[in-house]
Short mmCIF file of C-alpha atoms in Angstrom, two decimals:
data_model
loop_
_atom_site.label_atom_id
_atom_site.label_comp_id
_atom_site.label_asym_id
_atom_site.label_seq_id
_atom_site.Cartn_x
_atom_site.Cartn_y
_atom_site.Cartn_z
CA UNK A 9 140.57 -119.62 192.69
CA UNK A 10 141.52 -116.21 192.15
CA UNK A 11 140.45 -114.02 189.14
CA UNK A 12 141.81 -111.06 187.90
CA UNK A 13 139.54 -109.38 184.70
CA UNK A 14 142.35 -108.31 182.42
CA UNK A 15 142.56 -105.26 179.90
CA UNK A 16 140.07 -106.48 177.14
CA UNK A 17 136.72 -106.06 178.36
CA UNK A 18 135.00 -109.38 179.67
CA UNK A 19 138.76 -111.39 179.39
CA UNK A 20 139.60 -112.82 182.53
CA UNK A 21 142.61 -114.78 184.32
CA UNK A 22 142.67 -117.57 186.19
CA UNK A 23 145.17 -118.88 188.91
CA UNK A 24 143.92 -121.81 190.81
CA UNK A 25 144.90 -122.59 194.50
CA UNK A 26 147.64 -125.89 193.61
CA UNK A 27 147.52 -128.52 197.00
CA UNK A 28 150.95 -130.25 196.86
CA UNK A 29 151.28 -133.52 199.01
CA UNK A 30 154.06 -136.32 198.80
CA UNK A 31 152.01 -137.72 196.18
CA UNK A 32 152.47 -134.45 193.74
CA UNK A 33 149.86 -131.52 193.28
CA UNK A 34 146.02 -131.16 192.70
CA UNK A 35 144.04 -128.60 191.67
CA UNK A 36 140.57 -127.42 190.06
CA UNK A 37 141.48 -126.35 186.62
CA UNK A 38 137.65 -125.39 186.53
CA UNK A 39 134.67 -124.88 188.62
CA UNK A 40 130.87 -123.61 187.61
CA UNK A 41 130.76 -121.58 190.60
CA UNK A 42 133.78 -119.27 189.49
CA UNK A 43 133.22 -119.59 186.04
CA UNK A 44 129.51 -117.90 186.93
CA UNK A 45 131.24 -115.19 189.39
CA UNK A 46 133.36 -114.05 186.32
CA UNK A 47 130.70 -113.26 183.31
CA UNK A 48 127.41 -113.97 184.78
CA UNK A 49 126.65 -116.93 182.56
CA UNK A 50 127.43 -120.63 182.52
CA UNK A 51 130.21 -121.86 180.32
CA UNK A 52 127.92 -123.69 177.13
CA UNK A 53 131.07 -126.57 176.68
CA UNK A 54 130.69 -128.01 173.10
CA UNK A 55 133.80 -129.56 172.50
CA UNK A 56 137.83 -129.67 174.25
CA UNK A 57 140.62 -128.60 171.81
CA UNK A 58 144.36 -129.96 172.47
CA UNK A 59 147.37 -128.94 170.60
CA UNK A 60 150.51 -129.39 170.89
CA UNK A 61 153.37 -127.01 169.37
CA UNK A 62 157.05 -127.14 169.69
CA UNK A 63 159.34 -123.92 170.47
CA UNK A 64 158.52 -120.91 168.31
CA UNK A 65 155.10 -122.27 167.06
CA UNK A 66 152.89 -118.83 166.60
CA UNK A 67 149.21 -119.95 166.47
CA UNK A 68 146.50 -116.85 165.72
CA UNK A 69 145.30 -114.71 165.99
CA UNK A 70 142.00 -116.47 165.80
CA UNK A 71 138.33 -115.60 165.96
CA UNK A 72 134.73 -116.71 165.30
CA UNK A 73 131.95 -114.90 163.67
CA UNK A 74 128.86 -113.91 166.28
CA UNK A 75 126.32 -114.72 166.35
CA UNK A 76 127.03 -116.88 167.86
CA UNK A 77 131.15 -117.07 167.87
CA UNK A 78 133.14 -119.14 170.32
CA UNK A 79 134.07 -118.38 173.74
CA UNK A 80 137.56 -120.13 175.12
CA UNK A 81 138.56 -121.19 178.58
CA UNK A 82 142.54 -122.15 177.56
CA UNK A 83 144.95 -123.62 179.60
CA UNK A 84 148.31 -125.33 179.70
CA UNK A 85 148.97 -128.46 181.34
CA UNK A 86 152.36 -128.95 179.97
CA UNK A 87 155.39 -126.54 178.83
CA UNK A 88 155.42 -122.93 178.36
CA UNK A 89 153.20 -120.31 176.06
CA UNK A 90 152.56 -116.25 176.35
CA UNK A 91 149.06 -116.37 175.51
CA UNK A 92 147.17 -113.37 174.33
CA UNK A 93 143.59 -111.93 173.29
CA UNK A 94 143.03 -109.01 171.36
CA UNK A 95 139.83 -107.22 171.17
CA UNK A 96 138.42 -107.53 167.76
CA UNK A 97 135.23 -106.17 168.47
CA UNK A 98 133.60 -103.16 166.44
CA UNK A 99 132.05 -100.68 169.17
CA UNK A 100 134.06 -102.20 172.23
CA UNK A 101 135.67 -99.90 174.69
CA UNK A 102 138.78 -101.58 174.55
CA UNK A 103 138.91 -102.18 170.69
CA UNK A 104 142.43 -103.15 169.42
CA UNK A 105 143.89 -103.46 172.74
CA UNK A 106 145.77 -106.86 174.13
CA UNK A 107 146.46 -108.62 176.73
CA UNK A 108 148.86 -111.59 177.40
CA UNK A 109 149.45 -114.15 179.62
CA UNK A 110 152.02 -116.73 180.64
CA UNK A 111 150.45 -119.47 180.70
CA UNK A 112 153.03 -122.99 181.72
CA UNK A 113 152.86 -126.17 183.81
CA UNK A 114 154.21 -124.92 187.11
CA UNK A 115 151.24 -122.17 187.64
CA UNK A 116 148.44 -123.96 186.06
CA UNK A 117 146.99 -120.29 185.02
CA UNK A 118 143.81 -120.41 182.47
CA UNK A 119 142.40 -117.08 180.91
CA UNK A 120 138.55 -116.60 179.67
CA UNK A 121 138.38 -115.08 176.29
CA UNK A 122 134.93 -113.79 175.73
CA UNK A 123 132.85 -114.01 172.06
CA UNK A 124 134.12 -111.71 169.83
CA UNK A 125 137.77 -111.52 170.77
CA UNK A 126 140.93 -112.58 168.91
CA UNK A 127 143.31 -115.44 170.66
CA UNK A 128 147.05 -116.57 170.02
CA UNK A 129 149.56 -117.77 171.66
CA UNK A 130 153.90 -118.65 171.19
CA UNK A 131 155.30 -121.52 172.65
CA UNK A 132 158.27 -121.31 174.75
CA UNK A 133 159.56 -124.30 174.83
CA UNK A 134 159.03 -127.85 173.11
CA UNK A 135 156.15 -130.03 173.68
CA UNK A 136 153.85 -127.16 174.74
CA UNK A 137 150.26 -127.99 175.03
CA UNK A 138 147.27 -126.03 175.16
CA UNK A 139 143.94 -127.34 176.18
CA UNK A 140 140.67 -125.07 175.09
CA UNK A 141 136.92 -125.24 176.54
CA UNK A 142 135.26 -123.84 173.74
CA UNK A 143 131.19 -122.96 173.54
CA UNK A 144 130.77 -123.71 170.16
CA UNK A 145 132.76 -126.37 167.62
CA UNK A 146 134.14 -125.15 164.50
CA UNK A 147 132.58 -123.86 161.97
CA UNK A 148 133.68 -123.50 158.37
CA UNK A 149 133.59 -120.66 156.67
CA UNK A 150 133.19 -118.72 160.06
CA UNK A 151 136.49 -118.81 161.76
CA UNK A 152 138.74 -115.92 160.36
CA UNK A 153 142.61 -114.63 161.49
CA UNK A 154 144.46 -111.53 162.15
CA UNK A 155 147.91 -110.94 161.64
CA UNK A 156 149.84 -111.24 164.73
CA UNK A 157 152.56 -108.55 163.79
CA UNK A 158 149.81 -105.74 162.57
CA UNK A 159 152.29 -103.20 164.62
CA UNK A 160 148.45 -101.31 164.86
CA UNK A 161 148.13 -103.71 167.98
CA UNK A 162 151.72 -104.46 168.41
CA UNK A 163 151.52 -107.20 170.81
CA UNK A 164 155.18 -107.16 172.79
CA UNK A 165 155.65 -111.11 171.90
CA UNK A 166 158.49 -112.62 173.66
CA UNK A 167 161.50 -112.76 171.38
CA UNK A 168 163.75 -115.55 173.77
CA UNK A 169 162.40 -118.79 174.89
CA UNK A 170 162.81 -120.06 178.19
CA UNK A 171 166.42 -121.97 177.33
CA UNK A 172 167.75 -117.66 176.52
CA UNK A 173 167.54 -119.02 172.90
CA UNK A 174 166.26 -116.55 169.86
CA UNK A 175 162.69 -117.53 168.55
CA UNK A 176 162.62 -118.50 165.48
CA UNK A 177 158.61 -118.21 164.70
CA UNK A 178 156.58 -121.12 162.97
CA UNK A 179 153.40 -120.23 161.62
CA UNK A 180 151.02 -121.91 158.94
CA UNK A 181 150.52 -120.10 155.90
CA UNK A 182 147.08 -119.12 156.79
CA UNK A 183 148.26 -117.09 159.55
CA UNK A 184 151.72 -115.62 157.99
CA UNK A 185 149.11 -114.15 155.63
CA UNK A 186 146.54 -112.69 157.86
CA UNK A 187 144.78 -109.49 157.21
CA UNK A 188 145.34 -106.38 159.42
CA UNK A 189 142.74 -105.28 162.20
CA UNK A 190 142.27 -102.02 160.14
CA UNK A 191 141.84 -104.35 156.73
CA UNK A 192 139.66 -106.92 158.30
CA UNK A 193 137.16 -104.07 159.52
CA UNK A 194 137.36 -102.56 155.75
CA UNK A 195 136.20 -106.08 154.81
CA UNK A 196 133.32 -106.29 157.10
CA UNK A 197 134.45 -109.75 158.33
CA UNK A 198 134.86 -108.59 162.42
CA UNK A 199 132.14 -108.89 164.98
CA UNK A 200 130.08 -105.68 166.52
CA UNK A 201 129.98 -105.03 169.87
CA UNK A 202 125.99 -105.25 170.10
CA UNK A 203 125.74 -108.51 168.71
CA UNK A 204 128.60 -109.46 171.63
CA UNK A 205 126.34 -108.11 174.34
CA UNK A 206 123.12 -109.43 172.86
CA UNK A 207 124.54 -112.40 173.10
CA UNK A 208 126.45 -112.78 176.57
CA UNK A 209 122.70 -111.27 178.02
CA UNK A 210 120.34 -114.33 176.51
CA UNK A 211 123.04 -116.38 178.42
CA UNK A 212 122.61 -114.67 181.67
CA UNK A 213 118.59 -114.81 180.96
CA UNK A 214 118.85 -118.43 180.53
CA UNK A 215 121.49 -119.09 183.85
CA UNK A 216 120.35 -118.63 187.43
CA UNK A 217 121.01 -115.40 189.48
CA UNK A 218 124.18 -115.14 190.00
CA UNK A 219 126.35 -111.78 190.70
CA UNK A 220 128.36 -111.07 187.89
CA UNK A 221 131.46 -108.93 188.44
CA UNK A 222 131.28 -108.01 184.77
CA UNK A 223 128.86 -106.63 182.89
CA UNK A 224 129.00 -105.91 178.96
CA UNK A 225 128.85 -101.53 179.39
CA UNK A 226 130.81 -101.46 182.65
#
């Protein structure tokens, strides 16, 4: 595998090594070894997310309260997305700052998006599906959104899908009506960076030596 961290402190991509025989392709989607080379820490897997959007869907931005929030590990096994994480974290180095990633079928790319950190993604094309390895399941009352167009961020989303066509974005209500990063702070609702690396370092105290090429202060 080869992993490149991104902007957002402790965000990382993924771009597996794809075998291709007569048969079709093969390749590790994810291994414990890298996964531990990346952050430090094992991956805590509580539950796998699928969803499937058509062309246009917006989903996010997303996040989790921490303690103890929920780290992803997203892929997409079939279609097209720009994927992105935004760094919601009070205190961070990189706060407010995004990064995105094309994430589709023919690459089989996955990013890391640490605790703490806002994710979205636009589909591309139809029949787009996203798989998530999340730490933690959901948790009412804790899972809170930012709006994807809060030109404070301004993430550069794609504005033609893959067939040259205009997008025309879907979103849920929920989203549409998302606070701003500056609002959501004002409301106390976004996670600090202290409880993010208080949290990453019990999970490299309870995982086995391993050498970490990131490390929360870096």
């Amino acid at each position: 595998m080869e992993l490149r961290e991104l902007s957002v402190t402790g965000a990382w991509e993924i771009t597996p090594r794809r075998i291709a025989d007569d048969r079709g392709v093969f390749h590790e989607a994810f291994t414990d070894p890298a996964f531990r080379e990346m952050t430090g820490h094992r991956l805590d897997l509580a539950q796998v997310n699928v969803s499937v959007s058509g062309e246009g869907v917006l989903r996010g931005l997303h996040y989790a309260e921490v303690p103890p929030g929920q780290a992803k590990y997203v892929l997409c096994p079939s279609g097209t997305v720009f994927d992105v994480m935004v760094d919601v974290r009070i205190g961070s180095p990189t706060f407010g700052e995004w990064s995105g990633v094309i994430l589709d079928a023919a690459e089989q790319r996955a990013v890391y998006i640490p605790e703490g950190v806002a994710h979205g993604f636009l589909a591309l094309e139809p029949q787009s599906t996203v798989m998530y390895l999340v730490s933690e399941g959901w948790r009412p009352g804790a899972e809170h959104t930012i709006d994807p167009f809060d030109p404070k961020i301004d993430i550069d989303w794609p504005a033609m899908a893959l067939d040259g066509t205009p997008i025309s974005h879907v979103m849920n209500e929920r989203d549409r009506t998302a606070p701003s990063l500056l609002d959501a702070a004002a409301a106390g609702r976004l996670p600090q960076w202290d409880d993010c690396v208080a949290h990453i370092e019990r999970l490299r105290e309870a995982t086995p030596q391993v050498d970490a090429l990131w490390r929360p202060g870096d």
